[in-house]
Amino acid sequence: MPAPTVLVTGASSGIGAATARLLLERGWRVFAAARRLEAMEPLAALGAEVMALDVSDDQSRRELAEQLTAKVGALDALVNNAGYGEVGPLETLPLERARALFDVNVFGLMGLTQQLLPAMRERGSGRIVNLSSIAGRWVSPGSGWYGASKFAVEALSDALRLELKAFGVSVVVVEPGVIATDFAHVVSPSMEQSLSCSVYSSMMRAVRKSWDSVYRGASPPLEVARTIERALTDPTPSARYLCGHQSASVIASQLLPTQLWDKIVRIQMT
Ligand code: NDP
């Protein structure tokens, strides 16, 4: 039996790198994609086939899909992990930054899926794992656009799961909590910038304090990688898999009345 094939996007760091490594150990043929090729050299040394991808760029997505089709035809699995965060009050966060965020987290994810799905559908099998977040289930102050991008991932994944059921392709969402990766470092310039806005500076200081506090308990990316492996291999996968520090907050946010939940969030973040 040939090794099952998987493309992991955002494999140059954090969750994507840990996932690619774990899947290589488990015997998968792993295609690892991101913009920073040099950061994926350790994965290449372990046997990953490293590929350049800017997921927000149509041409880059198309070239990657052509190369993959030439190599393997249809993939067995696609892990749509590439993504990043933006922080800032909704009143002031420039829309071009929100659009750039959606170009990666939403349109990039769906654009790549559109390129790779036809081969899976025609073969009648495949699995797509989309990285959402606890921010795809409840949103906190200062994270409105990031949350909106992950709510969009949730909605698109629900629709895709229903549309593809008849074709043998399953769609799964993984929802990490707070994970120790470069994510907070990548967010930090927008966090710093948001502190300079006088109207919201006190709220954003509270947001930063809360982030600093929760990230001290962050789970290792391997915990998410193990969950992604489960999502890829469960014979009858769930629609959603929660994992990592603070992920139980999703259950609490659903059980508590909105006014009470708002109060809990506001105490910590305003
Ligand atoms: P990292 O910053 O460590 O990794 C992000 C990865 O995404 C990098 O490999 C980066 O590669 C890639 N990426 C970003 N922009 C692009 C782009 N335009 N094209 C291709 N790749 C891109 O963060 P995480 O590992 O934490 O993030 C992975 C996913 O997990 C994201 O979708 C994030 O939203 C989600 N998540 C993270 C949580 C956390 O607490 N860390 C919690 C919940 C969800 P490169 O720069 O080389 O292109």
PDB file of C-alpha atoms and ligand atoms in Angstrom:
ATOM      1  CA  MET A   1       0.000   0.000   0.000  1.00  0.00           C
ATOM      2  CA  PRO A   2       1.438   3.446  -0.885  1.00  0.00           C
ATOM      3  CA  ALA A   3       1.661   5.925   2.024  1.00  0.00           C
ATOM      4  CA  PRO A   4      -1.394   8.189   2.355  1.00  0.00           C
ATOM      5  CA  THR A   5      -0.744  11.693   1.057  1.00  0.00           C
ATOM      6  CA  VAL A   6      -1.418  14.944   2.905  1.00  0.00           C
ATOM      7  CA  LEU A   7      -0.759  18.628   2.271  1.00  0.00           C
ATOM      8  CA  VAL A   8      -0.216  20.706   5.420  1.00  0.00           C
ATOM      9  CA  THR A   9      -0.300  24.481   4.859  1.00  0.00           C
ATOM     10  CA  GLY A  10       1.484  26.831   7.245  1.00  0.00           C
ATOM     11  CA  ALA A  11       4.030  24.104   7.926  1.00  0.00           C
ATOM     12  CA  SER A  12       6.940  26.489   8.561  1.00  0.00           C
ATOM     13  CA  SER A  13       5.964  27.098  12.200  1.00  0.00           C
ATOM     14  CA  GLY A  14       3.816  26.153  15.189  1.00  0.00           C
ATOM     15  CA  ILE A  15       0.859  23.843  14.692  1.00  0.00           C
ATOM     16  CA  GLY A  16       1.577  23.171  11.004  1.00  0.00           C
ATOM     17  CA  ALA A  17       5.203  22.218  11.642  1.00  0.00           C
ATOM     18  CA  ALA A  18       4.234  19.927  14.557  1.00  0.00           C
ATOM     19  CA  THR A  19       1.495  18.321  12.449  1.00  0.00           C
ATOM     20  CA  ALA A  20       3.780  17.703   9.477  1.00  0.00           C
ATOM     21  CA  ARG A  21       6.384  16.145  11.794  1.00  0.00           C
ATOM     22  CA  LEU A  22       3.866  13.880  13.539  1.00  0.00           C
ATOM     23  CA  LEU A  23       2.316  12.707  10.265  1.00  0.00           C
ATOM     24  CA  LEU A  24       5.784  11.896   8.855  1.00  0.00           C
ATOM     25  CA  GLU A  25       6.432   9.777  11.967  1.00  0.00           C
ATOM     26  CA  ARG A  26       3.110   8.006  11.390  1.00  0.00           C
ATOM     27  CA  GLY A  27       4.091   7.054   7.828  1.00  0.00           C
ATOM     28  CA  TRP A  28       2.231   9.669   5.773  1.00  0.00           C
ATOM     29  CA  ARG A  29       3.704  11.168   2.606  1.00  0.00           C
ATOM     30  CA  VAL A  30       3.707  14.805   3.695  1.00  0.00           C
ATOM     31  CA  PHE A  31       3.709  17.868   1.446  1.00  0.00           C
ATOM     32  CA  ALA A  32       4.595  20.877   3.603  1.00  0.00           C
ATOM     33  CA  ALA A  33       3.767  24.351   2.305  1.00  0.00           C
ATOM     34  CA  ALA A  34       4.364  27.944   3.445  1.00  0.00           C
ATOM     35  CA  ARG A  35       6.084  31.128   2.266  1.00  0.00           C
ATOM     36  CA  ARG A  36       9.321  30.608   4.240  1.00  0.00           C
ATOM     37  CA  LEU A  37      11.000  27.627   2.586  1.00  0.00           C
ATOM     38  CA  GLU A  38      14.132  27.872   4.752  1.00  0.00           C
ATOM     39  CA  ALA A  39      12.043  27.439   7.918  1.00  0.00           C
ATOM     40  CA  MET A  40      10.846  24.079   6.558  1.00  0.00           C
ATOM     41  CA  GLU A  41      14.371  22.657   6.042  1.00  0.00           C
ATOM     42  CA  PRO A  42      14.126  20.560   9.260  1.00  0.00           C
ATOM     43  CA  LEU A  43      10.919  19.001   7.878  1.00  0.00           C
ATOM     44  CA  ALA A  44      12.601  18.348   4.518  1.00  0.00           C
ATOM     45  CA  ALA A  45      15.393  16.579   6.419  1.00  0.00           C
ATOM     46  CA  LEU A  46      12.743  14.305   7.956  1.00  0.00           C
ATOM     47  CA  GLY A  47      11.321  13.447   4.529  1.00  0.00           C
ATOM     48  CA  ALA A  48       8.667  16.105   3.913  1.00  0.00           C
ATOM     49  CA  GLU A  49       8.309  17.424   0.371  1.00  0.00           C
ATOM     50  CA  VAL A  50       8.532  21.165   0.876  1.00  0.00           C
ATOM     51  CA  MET A  51       6.632  23.544  -1.401  1.00  0.00           C
ATOM     52  CA  ALA A  52       6.304  27.334  -1.711  1.00  0.00           C
ATOM     53  CA  LEU A  53       2.853  28.744  -1.035  1.00  0.00           C
ATOM     54  CA  ASP A  54       1.432  32.166  -0.375  1.00  0.00           C
ATOM     55  CA  VAL A  55      -2.114  31.054   0.343  1.00  0.00           C
ATOM     56  CA  SER A  56      -3.458  34.576  -0.279  1.00  0.00           C
ATOM     57  CA  ASP A  57      -2.118  34.573  -3.846  1.00  0.00           C
ATOM     58  CA  ASP A  58      -4.218  32.967  -6.575  1.00  0.00           C
ATOM     59  CA  GLN A  59      -1.228  32.230  -8.828  1.00  0.00           C
ATOM     60  CA  SER A  60       0.718  30.629  -5.960  1.00  0.00           C
ATOM     61  CA  ARG A  61      -2.261  28.401  -5.055  1.00  0.00           C
ATOM     62  CA  ARG A  62      -2.683  27.385  -8.701  1.00  0.00           C
ATOM     63  CA  GLU A  63       1.003  26.497  -9.130  1.00  0.00           C
ATOM     64  CA  LEU A  64       1.005  24.429  -5.946  1.00  0.00           C
ATOM     65  CA  ALA A  65      -2.097  22.533  -7.067  1.00  0.00           C
ATOM     66  CA  GLU A  66      -0.582  21.843 -10.499  1.00  0.00           C
ATOM     67  CA  GLN A  67       2.616  20.496  -8.933  1.00  0.00           C
ATOM     68  CA  LEU A  68       0.683  18.295  -6.520  1.00  0.00           C
ATOM     69  CA  THR A  69      -1.602  16.947  -9.222  1.00  0.00           C
ATOM     70  CA  ALA A  70       1.451  16.058 -11.321  1.00  0.00           C
ATOM     71  CA  LYS A  71       3.012  14.251  -8.337  1.00  0.00           C
ATOM     72  CA  VAL A  72       0.073  12.358  -6.827  1.00  0.00           C
ATOM     73  CA  GLY A  73      -3.150  13.047  -8.700  1.00  0.00           C
ATOM     74  CA  ALA A  74      -5.651  13.326  -5.856  1.00  0.00           C
ATOM     75  CA  LEU A  75      -4.473  13.958  -2.295  1.00  0.00           C
ATOM     76  CA  ASP A  76      -5.828  11.764   0.496  1.00  0.00           C
ATOM     77  CA  ALA A  77      -5.980  14.716   2.874  1.00  0.00           C
ATOM     78  CA  LEU A  78      -5.651  18.482   3.060  1.00  0.00           C
ATOM     79  CA  VAL A  79      -4.894  20.303   6.319  1.00  0.00           C
ATOM     80  CA  ASN A  80      -5.796  23.981   5.864  1.00  0.00           C
ATOM     81  CA  ASN A  81      -3.746  25.386   8.728  1.00  0.00           C
ATOM     82  CA  ALA A  82      -2.066  28.575   7.376  1.00  0.00           C
ATOM     83  CA  GLY A  83      -3.410  31.602   9.186  1.00  0.00           C
ATOM     84  CA  TYR A  84      -2.656  34.507  11.477  1.00  0.00           C
ATOM     85  CA  GLY A  85      -4.334  36.966  13.839  1.00  0.00           C
ATOM     86  CA  GLU A  86      -5.115  40.666  13.940  1.00  0.00           C
ATOM     87  CA  VAL A  87      -6.006  42.636  17.047  1.00  0.00           C
ATOM     88  CA  GLY A  88      -7.625  46.031  17.450  1.00  0.00           C
ATOM     89  CA  PRO A  89     -10.914  47.788  18.165  1.00  0.00           C
ATOM     90  CA  LEU A  90     -13.477  47.407  15.394  1.00  0.00           C
ATOM     91  CA  GLU A  91     -13.994  51.175  15.269  1.00  0.00           C
ATOM     92  CA  THR A  92     -10.405  51.855  14.277  1.00  0.00           C
ATOM     93  CA  LEU A  93      -8.822  48.743  12.779  1.00  0.00           C
ATOM     94  CA  PRO A  94      -8.214  49.690   9.112  1.00  0.00           C
ATOM     95  CA  LEU A  95     -10.369  47.690   6.710  1.00  0.00           C
ATOM     96  CA  GLU A  96      -7.410  46.927   4.446  1.00  0.00           C
ATOM     97  CA  ARG A  97      -5.880  44.943   7.335  1.00  0.00           C
ATOM     98  CA  ALA A  98      -9.160  43.085   7.821  1.00  0.00           C
ATOM     99  CA  ARG A  99      -9.252  42.314   4.077  1.00  0.00           C
ATOM    100  CA  ALA A 100      -5.657  41.052   4.156  1.00  0.00           C
ATOM    101  CA  LEU A 101      -6.597  38.812   7.104  1.00  0.00           C
ATOM    102  CA  PHE A 102      -9.578  37.388   5.222  1.00  0.00           C
ATOM    103  CA  ASP A 103      -7.387  36.894   2.123  1.00  0.00           C
ATOM    104  CA  VAL A 104      -5.322  34.406   4.132  1.00  0.00           C
ATOM    105  CA  ASN A 105      -7.666  32.901   6.742  1.00  0.00           C
ATOM    106  CA  VAL A 106     -10.810  32.669   4.597  1.00  0.00           C
ATOM    107  CA  PHE A 107     -10.314  33.249   0.845  1.00  0.00           C
ATOM    108  CA  GLY A 108      -6.875  31.603   0.902  1.00  0.00           C
ATOM    109  CA  LEU A 109      -8.250  28.524   2.657  1.00  0.00           C
ATOM    110  CA  MET A 110     -11.233  28.232   0.323  1.00  0.00           C
ATOM    111  CA  GLY A 111      -9.257  29.135  -2.819  1.00  0.00           C
ATOM    112  CA  LEU A 112      -6.757  26.353  -2.163  1.00  0.00           C
ATOM    113  CA  THR A 113      -9.566  23.931  -1.369  1.00  0.00           C
ATOM    114  CA  GLN A 114     -11.219  24.791  -4.704  1.00  0.00           C
ATOM    115  CA  GLN A 115      -7.964  23.914  -6.483  1.00  0.00           C
ATOM    116  CA  LEU A 116      -7.470  20.542  -4.774  1.00  0.00           C
ATOM    117  CA  LEU A 117     -11.026  19.341  -4.257  1.00  0.00           C
ATOM    118  CA  PRO A 118     -11.992  18.310  -7.818  1.00  0.00           C
ATOM    119  CA  ALA A 119      -9.454  15.452  -7.887  1.00  0.00           C
ATOM    120  CA  MET A 120     -10.628  14.205  -4.462  1.00  0.00           C
ATOM    121  CA  ARG A 121     -14.272  14.426  -5.480  1.00  0.00           C
ATOM    122  CA  GLU A 122     -13.692  12.623  -8.783  1.00  0.00           C
ATOM    123  CA  ARG A 123     -11.838   9.822  -6.977  1.00  0.00           C
ATOM    124  CA  GLY A 124     -14.653   9.616  -4.389  1.00  0.00           C
ATOM    125  CA  SER A 125     -12.551   9.924  -1.237  1.00  0.00           C
ATOM    126  CA  GLY A 126     -10.564  12.424   0.799  1.00  0.00           C
ATOM    127  CA  ARG A 127     -10.531  14.390   4.007  1.00  0.00           C
ATOM    128  CA  ILE A 128     -10.235  18.128   4.581  1.00  0.00           C
ATOM    129  CA  VAL A 129      -9.273  19.451   8.019  1.00  0.00           C
ATOM    130  CA  ASN A 130      -9.776  23.185   8.509  1.00  0.00           C
ATOM    131  CA  LEU A 131      -8.091  25.010  11.395  1.00  0.00           C
ATOM    132  CA  SER A 132     -10.569  27.228  13.159  1.00  0.00           C
ATOM    133  CA  SER A 133     -10.166  28.298  16.794  1.00  0.00           C
ATOM    134  CA  ILE A 134     -12.134  28.804  19.984  1.00  0.00           C
ATOM    135  CA  ALA A 135     -12.415  32.294  18.430  1.00  0.00           C
ATOM    136  CA  GLY A 136     -14.597  30.612  15.788  1.00  0.00           C
ATOM    137  CA  ARG A 137     -17.147  29.880  18.528  1.00  0.00           C
ATOM    138  CA  TRP A 138     -17.013  32.958  20.780  1.00  0.00           C
ATOM    139  CA  VAL A 139     -15.372  36.337  20.247  1.00  0.00           C
ATOM    140  CA  SER A 140     -13.639  38.661  22.686  1.00  0.00           C
ATOM    141  CA  PRO A 141     -13.066  42.428  22.573  1.00  0.00           C
ATOM    142  CA  GLY A 142     -10.221  43.418  20.255  1.00  0.00           C
ATOM    143  CA  SER A 143     -10.507  40.166  18.281  1.00  0.00           C
ATOM    144  CA  GLY A 144     -13.582  40.961  16.190  1.00  0.00           C
ATOM    145  CA  TRP A 145     -12.010  40.541  12.743  1.00  0.00           C
ATOM    146  CA  TYR A 146      -9.964  37.477  13.695  1.00  0.00           C
ATOM    147  CA  GLY A 147     -13.097  35.923  15.210  1.00  0.00           C
ATOM    148  CA  ALA A 148     -15.072  36.838  12.080  1.00  0.00           C
ATOM    149  CA  SER A 149     -12.473  35.046   9.928  1.00  0.00           C
ATOM    150  CA  LYS A 150     -12.737  31.906  12.060  1.00  0.00           C
ATOM    151  CA  PHE A 151     -16.568  32.071  12.219  1.00  0.00           C
ATOM    152  CA  ALA A 152     -16.368  32.175   8.400  1.00  0.00           C
ATOM    153  CA  VAL A 153     -14.152  29.068   8.429  1.00  0.00           C
ATOM    154  CA  GLU A 154     -16.766  27.333  10.606  1.00  0.00           C
ATOM    155  CA  ALA A 155     -19.631  28.281   8.276  1.00  0.00           C
ATOM    156  CA  LEU A 156     -17.753  27.314   5.114  1.00  0.00           C
ATOM    157  CA  SER A 157     -16.736  24.002   6.686  1.00  0.00           C
ATOM    158  CA  ASP A 158     -20.340  23.223   7.664  1.00  0.00           C
ATOM    159  CA  ALA A 159     -21.561  23.915   4.126  1.00  0.00           C
ATOM    160  CA  LEU A 160     -18.668  21.999   2.566  1.00  0.00           C
ATOM    161  CA  ARG A 161     -19.291  19.001   4.848  1.00  0.00           C
ATOM    162  CA  LEU A 162     -22.900  18.862   3.685  1.00  0.00           C
ATOM    163  CA  GLU A 163     -22.052  19.444   0.006  1.00  0.00           C
ATOM    164  CA  LEU A 164     -19.330  16.777  -0.097  1.00  0.00           C
ATOM    165  CA  LYS A 165     -20.970  13.993   1.916  1.00  0.00           C
ATOM    166  CA  ALA A 166     -22.397  12.443  -1.251  1.00  0.00           C
ATOM    167  CA  PHE A 167     -18.952  12.412  -2.894  1.00  0.00           C
ATOM    168  CA  GLY A 168     -17.095  10.570  -0.128  1.00  0.00           C
ATOM    169  CA  VAL A 169     -15.028  13.575   0.967  1.00  0.00           C
ATOM    170  CA  SER A 170     -15.304  14.441   4.672  1.00  0.00           C
ATOM    171  CA  VAL A 171     -14.731  17.873   6.171  1.00  0.00           C
ATOM    172  CA  VAL A 172     -13.641  18.408   9.752  1.00  0.00           C
ATOM    173  CA  VAL A 173     -12.941  21.493  11.854  1.00  0.00           C
ATOM    174  CA  VAL A 174     -10.228  21.555  14.526  1.00  0.00           C
ATOM    175  CA  GLU A 175     -10.684  24.266  17.157  1.00  0.00           C
ATOM    176  CA  PRO A 176      -7.534  24.893  19.208  1.00  0.00           C
ATOM    177  CA  GLY A 177      -7.578  26.944  22.387  1.00  0.00           C
ATOM    178  CA  VAL A 178      -4.434  28.824  23.401  1.00  0.00           C
ATOM    179  CA  ILE A 179      -1.327  27.251  21.858  1.00  0.00           C
ATOM    180  CA  ALA A 180       2.368  28.116  22.293  1.00  0.00           C
ATOM    181  CA  THR A 181       3.408  29.033  18.729  1.00  0.00           C
ATOM    182  CA  ASP A 182       4.548  32.189  16.923  1.00  0.00           C
ATOM    183  CA  PHE A 183       0.885  33.284  16.734  1.00  0.00           C
ATOM    184  CA  ALA A 184       1.081  35.805  19.621  1.00  0.00           C
ATOM    185  CA  HIS A 185       4.420  37.126  18.309  1.00  0.00           C
ATOM    186  CA  VAL A 186       2.891  37.701  14.842  1.00  0.00           C
ATOM    187  CA  VAL A 187      -0.076  39.490  16.450  1.00  0.00           C
ATOM    188  CA  SER A 188       2.057  41.702  18.683  1.00  0.00           C
ATOM    189  CA  PRO A 189       2.623  44.642  16.238  1.00  0.00           C
ATOM    190  CA  SER A 190      -1.139  45.110  15.838  1.00  0.00           C
ATOM    191  CA  MET A 191      -1.568  44.732  19.614  1.00  0.00           C
ATOM    192  CA  GLU A 192       1.050  47.467  20.211  1.00  0.00           C
ATOM    193  CA  GLN A 193      -0.524  49.719  17.572  1.00  0.00           C
ATOM    194  CA  SER A 194      -3.981  49.334  19.122  1.00  0.00           C
ATOM    195  CA  LEU A 195      -2.668  50.633  22.470  1.00  0.00           C
ATOM    196  CA  SER A 196      -2.008  54.045  20.916  1.00  0.00           C
ATOM    197  CA  CYS A 197      -5.698  54.651  20.227  1.00  0.00           C
ATOM    198  CA  SER A 198      -6.720  56.850  23.170  1.00  0.00           C
ATOM    199  CA  VAL A 199     -10.424  55.880  23.266  1.00  0.00           C
ATOM    200  CA  TYR A 200      -9.713  52.160  23.505  1.00  0.00           C
ATOM    201  CA  SER A 201      -6.244  52.120  25.075  1.00  0.00           C
ATOM    202  CA  SER A 202      -7.514  51.071  28.487  1.00  0.00           C
ATOM    203  CA  MET A 203      -9.582  48.228  26.964  1.00  0.00           C
ATOM    204  CA  MET A 204      -6.641  47.115  24.806  1.00  0.00           C
ATOM    205  CA  ARG A 205      -4.294  47.164  27.814  1.00  0.00           C
ATOM    206  CA  ALA A 206      -6.751  44.824  29.573  1.00  0.00           C
ATOM    207  CA  VAL A 207      -6.901  42.647  26.444  1.00  0.00           C
ATOM    208  CA  ARG A 208      -3.095  42.439  26.304  1.00  0.00           C
ATOM    209  CA  LYS A 209      -2.903  41.601  30.019  1.00  0.00           C
ATOM    210  CA  SER A 210      -5.477  38.851  29.564  1.00  0.00           C
ATOM    211  CA  TRP A 211      -3.619  37.452  26.507  1.00  0.00           C
ATOM    212  CA  ASP A 212      -0.295  37.523  28.412  1.00  0.00           C
ATOM    213  CA  SER A 213      -1.951  35.648  31.260  1.00  0.00           C
ATOM    214  CA  VAL A 214      -3.666  32.934  29.160  1.00  0.00           C
ATOM    215  CA  TYR A 215      -0.585  32.407  26.963  1.00  0.00           C
ATOM    216  CA  ARG A 216       1.422  31.558  30.110  1.00  0.00           C
ATOM    217  CA  GLY A 217      -0.657  28.345  30.249  1.00  0.00           C
ATOM    218  CA  ALA A 218      -0.583  27.702  26.500  1.00  0.00           C
ATOM    219  CA  SER A 219      -0.597  24.083  25.316  1.00  0.00           C
ATOM    220  CA  PRO A 220       2.195  22.716  23.118  1.00  0.00           C
ATOM    221  CA  PRO A 221       1.455  22.537  19.370  1.00  0.00           C
ATOM    222  CA  LEU A 222       1.920  18.747  19.515  1.00  0.00           C
ATOM    223  CA  GLU A 223      -1.426  18.575  21.351  1.00  0.00           C
ATOM    224  CA  VAL A 224      -3.145  20.104  18.316  1.00  0.00           C
ATOM    225  CA  ALA A 225      -1.094  17.938  15.944  1.00  0.00           C
ATOM    226  CA  ARG A 226      -2.394  14.828  17.748  1.00  0.00           C
ATOM    227  CA  THR A 227      -5.950  16.125  17.435  1.00  0.00           C
ATOM    228  CA  ILE A 228      -5.440  16.789  13.719  1.00  0.00           C
ATOM    229  CA  GLU A 229      -4.142  13.242  13.315  1.00  0.00           C
ATOM    230  CA  ARG A 230      -7.330  11.960  14.999  1.00  0.00           C
ATOM    231  CA  ALA A 231      -9.431  14.178  12.736  1.00  0.00           C
ATOM    232  CA  LEU A 232      -7.612  12.689   9.743  1.00  0.00           C
ATOM    233  CA  THR A 233      -7.892   9.057  10.798  1.00  0.00           C
ATOM    234  CA  ASP A 234     -11.156   8.599  12.745  1.00  0.00           C
ATOM    235  CA  PRO A 235     -13.256   6.217  10.597  1.00  0.00           C
ATOM    236  CA  THR A 236     -16.334   8.352  11.232  1.00  0.00           C
ATOM    237  CA  PRO A 237     -14.962  11.787  12.064  1.00  0.00           C
ATOM    238  CA  SER A 238     -16.810  14.317  14.201  1.00  0.00           C
ATOM    239  CA  ALA A 239     -17.657  17.648  12.630  1.00  0.00           C
ATOM    240  CA  ARG A 240     -15.540  19.466  15.257  1.00  0.00           C
ATOM    241  CA  TYR A 241     -12.614  18.699  17.552  1.00  0.00           C
ATOM    242  CA  LEU A 242     -11.760  21.034  20.438  1.00  0.00           C
ATOM    243  CA  CYS A 243      -8.274  20.884  21.921  1.00  0.00           C
ATOM    244  CA  GLY A 244      -5.779  22.748  24.075  1.00  0.00           C
ATOM    245  CA  HIS A 245      -5.716  25.285  26.874  1.00  0.00           C
ATOM    246  CA  GLN A 246      -9.018  27.115  27.463  1.00  0.00           C
ATOM    247  CA  SER A 247     -10.901  25.126  24.805  1.00  0.00           C
ATOM    248  CA  ALA A 248     -13.534  24.158  27.409  1.00  0.00           C
ATOM    249  CA  SER A 249     -14.549  27.847  27.296  1.00  0.00           C
ATOM    250  CA  VAL A 250     -16.541  26.984  24.168  1.00  0.00           C
ATOM    251  CA  ILE A 251     -18.812  24.696  26.188  1.00  0.00           C
ATOM    252  CA  ALA A 252     -19.239  27.354  28.904  1.00  0.00           C
ATOM    253  CA  SER A 253     -20.026  30.050  26.316  1.00  0.00           C
ATOM    254  CA  GLN A 254     -22.799  27.863  24.933  1.00  0.00           C
ATOM    255  CA  LEU A 255     -24.292  26.849  28.265  1.00  0.00           C
ATOM    256  CA  LEU A 256     -24.360  30.265  29.953  1.00  0.00           C
ATOM    257  CA  PRO A 257     -26.882  32.991  29.113  1.00  0.00           C
ATOM    258  CA  THR A 258     -25.279  35.626  26.847  1.00  0.00           C
ATOM    259  CA  GLN A 259     -25.522  38.408  29.451  1.00  0.00           C
ATOM    260  CA  LEU A 260     -23.665  36.318  32.025  1.00  0.00           C
ATOM    261  CA  TRP A 261     -21.044  35.189  29.481  1.00  0.00           C
ATOM    262  CA  ASP A 262     -20.527  38.827  28.379  1.00  0.00           C
ATOM    263  CA  LYS A 263     -20.021  39.820  32.002  1.00  0.00           C
ATOM    264  CA  ILE A 264     -17.331  37.133  32.490  1.00  0.00           C
ATOM    265  CA  VAL A 265     -15.498  38.230  29.320  1.00  0.00           C
ATOM    266  CA  ARG A 266     -15.776  41.943  30.139  1.00  0.00           C
ATOM    267  CA  ILE A 267     -14.379  41.426  33.651  1.00  0.00           C
ATOM    268  CA  GLN A 268     -11.236  39.948  32.106  1.00  0.00           C
ATOM    269  CA  MET A 269     -10.865  42.083  29.011  1.00  0.00           C
ATOM    270  CA  THR A 270     -12.180  45.611  29.471  1.00  0.00           C
TER     271      THR A 270
HETATM  272  P1  NDP B   1       2.274  30.378  13.644  1.00  0.00           P
HETATM  273  O1  NDP B   1       2.418  31.849  13.477  1.00  0.00           O
HETATM  274  O2  NDP B   1       3.291  29.655  14.440  1.00  0.00           O
HETATM  275  O3  NDP B   1       2.172  29.680  12.202  1.00  0.00           O
HETATM  276  C1  NDP B   1       1.385  30.215  11.175  1.00  0.00           C
HETATM  277  C2  NDP B   1       1.713  29.505   9.878  1.00  0.00           C
HETATM  278  O4  NDP B   1       0.863  30.047   8.852  1.00  0.00           O
HETATM  279  C3  NDP B   1       3.156  29.726   9.443  1.00  0.00           C
HETATM  280  O5  NDP B   1       3.689  28.509   8.986  1.00  0.00           O
HETATM  281  C4  NDP B   1       3.043  30.723   8.304  1.00  0.00           C
HETATM  282  O6  NDP B   1       4.059  30.459   7.318  1.00  0.00           O
HETATM  283  C5  NDP B   1       1.663  30.359   7.739  1.00  0.00           C
HETATM  284  N1  NDP B   1       1.124  31.471   6.958  1.00  0.00           N
HETATM  285  C6  NDP B   1       0.737  32.697   7.376  1.00  0.00           C
HETATM  286  N2  NDP B   1       0.386  33.456   6.330  1.00  0.00           N
HETATM  287  C7  NDP B   1       0.540  32.673   5.220  1.00  0.00           C
HETATM  288  C8  NDP B   1       0.345  32.874   3.831  1.00  0.00           C
HETATM  289  N3  NDP B   1      -0.060  34.057   3.325  1.00  0.00           N
HETATM  290  N4  NDP B   1       0.592  31.845   2.985  1.00  0.00           N
HETATM  291  C9  NDP B   1       1.026  30.655   3.452  1.00  0.00           C
HETATM  292  N5  NDP B   1       1.237  30.395   4.751  1.00  0.00           N
HETATM  293  C10 NDP B   1       1.004  31.407   5.610  1.00  0.00           C
HETATM  294  O7  NDP B   1       0.824  30.182  14.254  1.00  0.00           O
HETATM  295  P2  NDP B   1      -0.019  28.857  14.640  1.00  0.00           P
HETATM  296  O8  NDP B   1       0.734  27.636  14.359  1.00  0.00           O
HETATM  297  O9  NDP B   1      -0.536  29.080  15.998  1.00  0.00           O
HETATM  298  O10 NDP B   1      -1.251  29.018  13.631  1.00  0.00           O
HETATM  299  C11 NDP B   1      -1.721  27.966  12.815  1.00  0.00           C
HETATM  300  C12 NDP B   1      -3.239  28.039  12.715  1.00  0.00           C
HETATM  301  O11 NDP B   1      -3.800  27.782  14.004  1.00  0.00           O
HETATM  302  C13 NDP B   1      -3.778  29.395  12.274  1.00  0.00           C
HETATM  303  O12 NDP B   1      -4.837  29.192  11.358  1.00  0.00           O
HETATM  304  C14 NDP B   1      -4.295  30.003  13.563  1.00  0.00           C
HETATM  305  O13 NDP B   1      -5.343  30.933  13.331  1.00  0.00           O
HETATM  306  C15 NDP B   1      -4.777  28.760  14.291  1.00  0.00           C
HETATM  307  N6  NDP B   1      -4.912  28.895  15.741  1.00  0.00           N
HETATM  308  C16 NDP B   1      -3.837  29.215  16.546  1.00  0.00           C
HETATM  309  C17 NDP B   1      -4.003  29.329  17.912  1.00  0.00           C
HETATM  310  C18 NDP B   1      -2.884  29.687  18.862  1.00  0.00           C
HETATM  311  O14 NDP B   1      -3.150  30.016  20.047  1.00  0.00           O
HETATM  312  N7  NDP B   1      -1.629  29.614  18.452  1.00  0.00           N
HETATM  313  C19 NDP B   1      -5.310  29.103  18.536  1.00  0.00           C
HETATM  314  C20 NDP B   1      -6.352  28.746  17.610  1.00  0.00           C
HETATM  315  C21 NDP B   1      -6.145  28.651  16.278  1.00  0.00           C
HETATM  316  P3  NDP B   1       4.905  31.547   6.511  1.00  0.00           P
HETATM  317  O15 NDP B   1       4.980  32.801   7.322  1.00  0.00           O
HETATM  318  O16 NDP B   1       6.234  30.870   6.303  1.00  0.00           O
HETATM  319  O17 NDP B   1       4.154  31.704   5.215  1.00  0.00           O
END
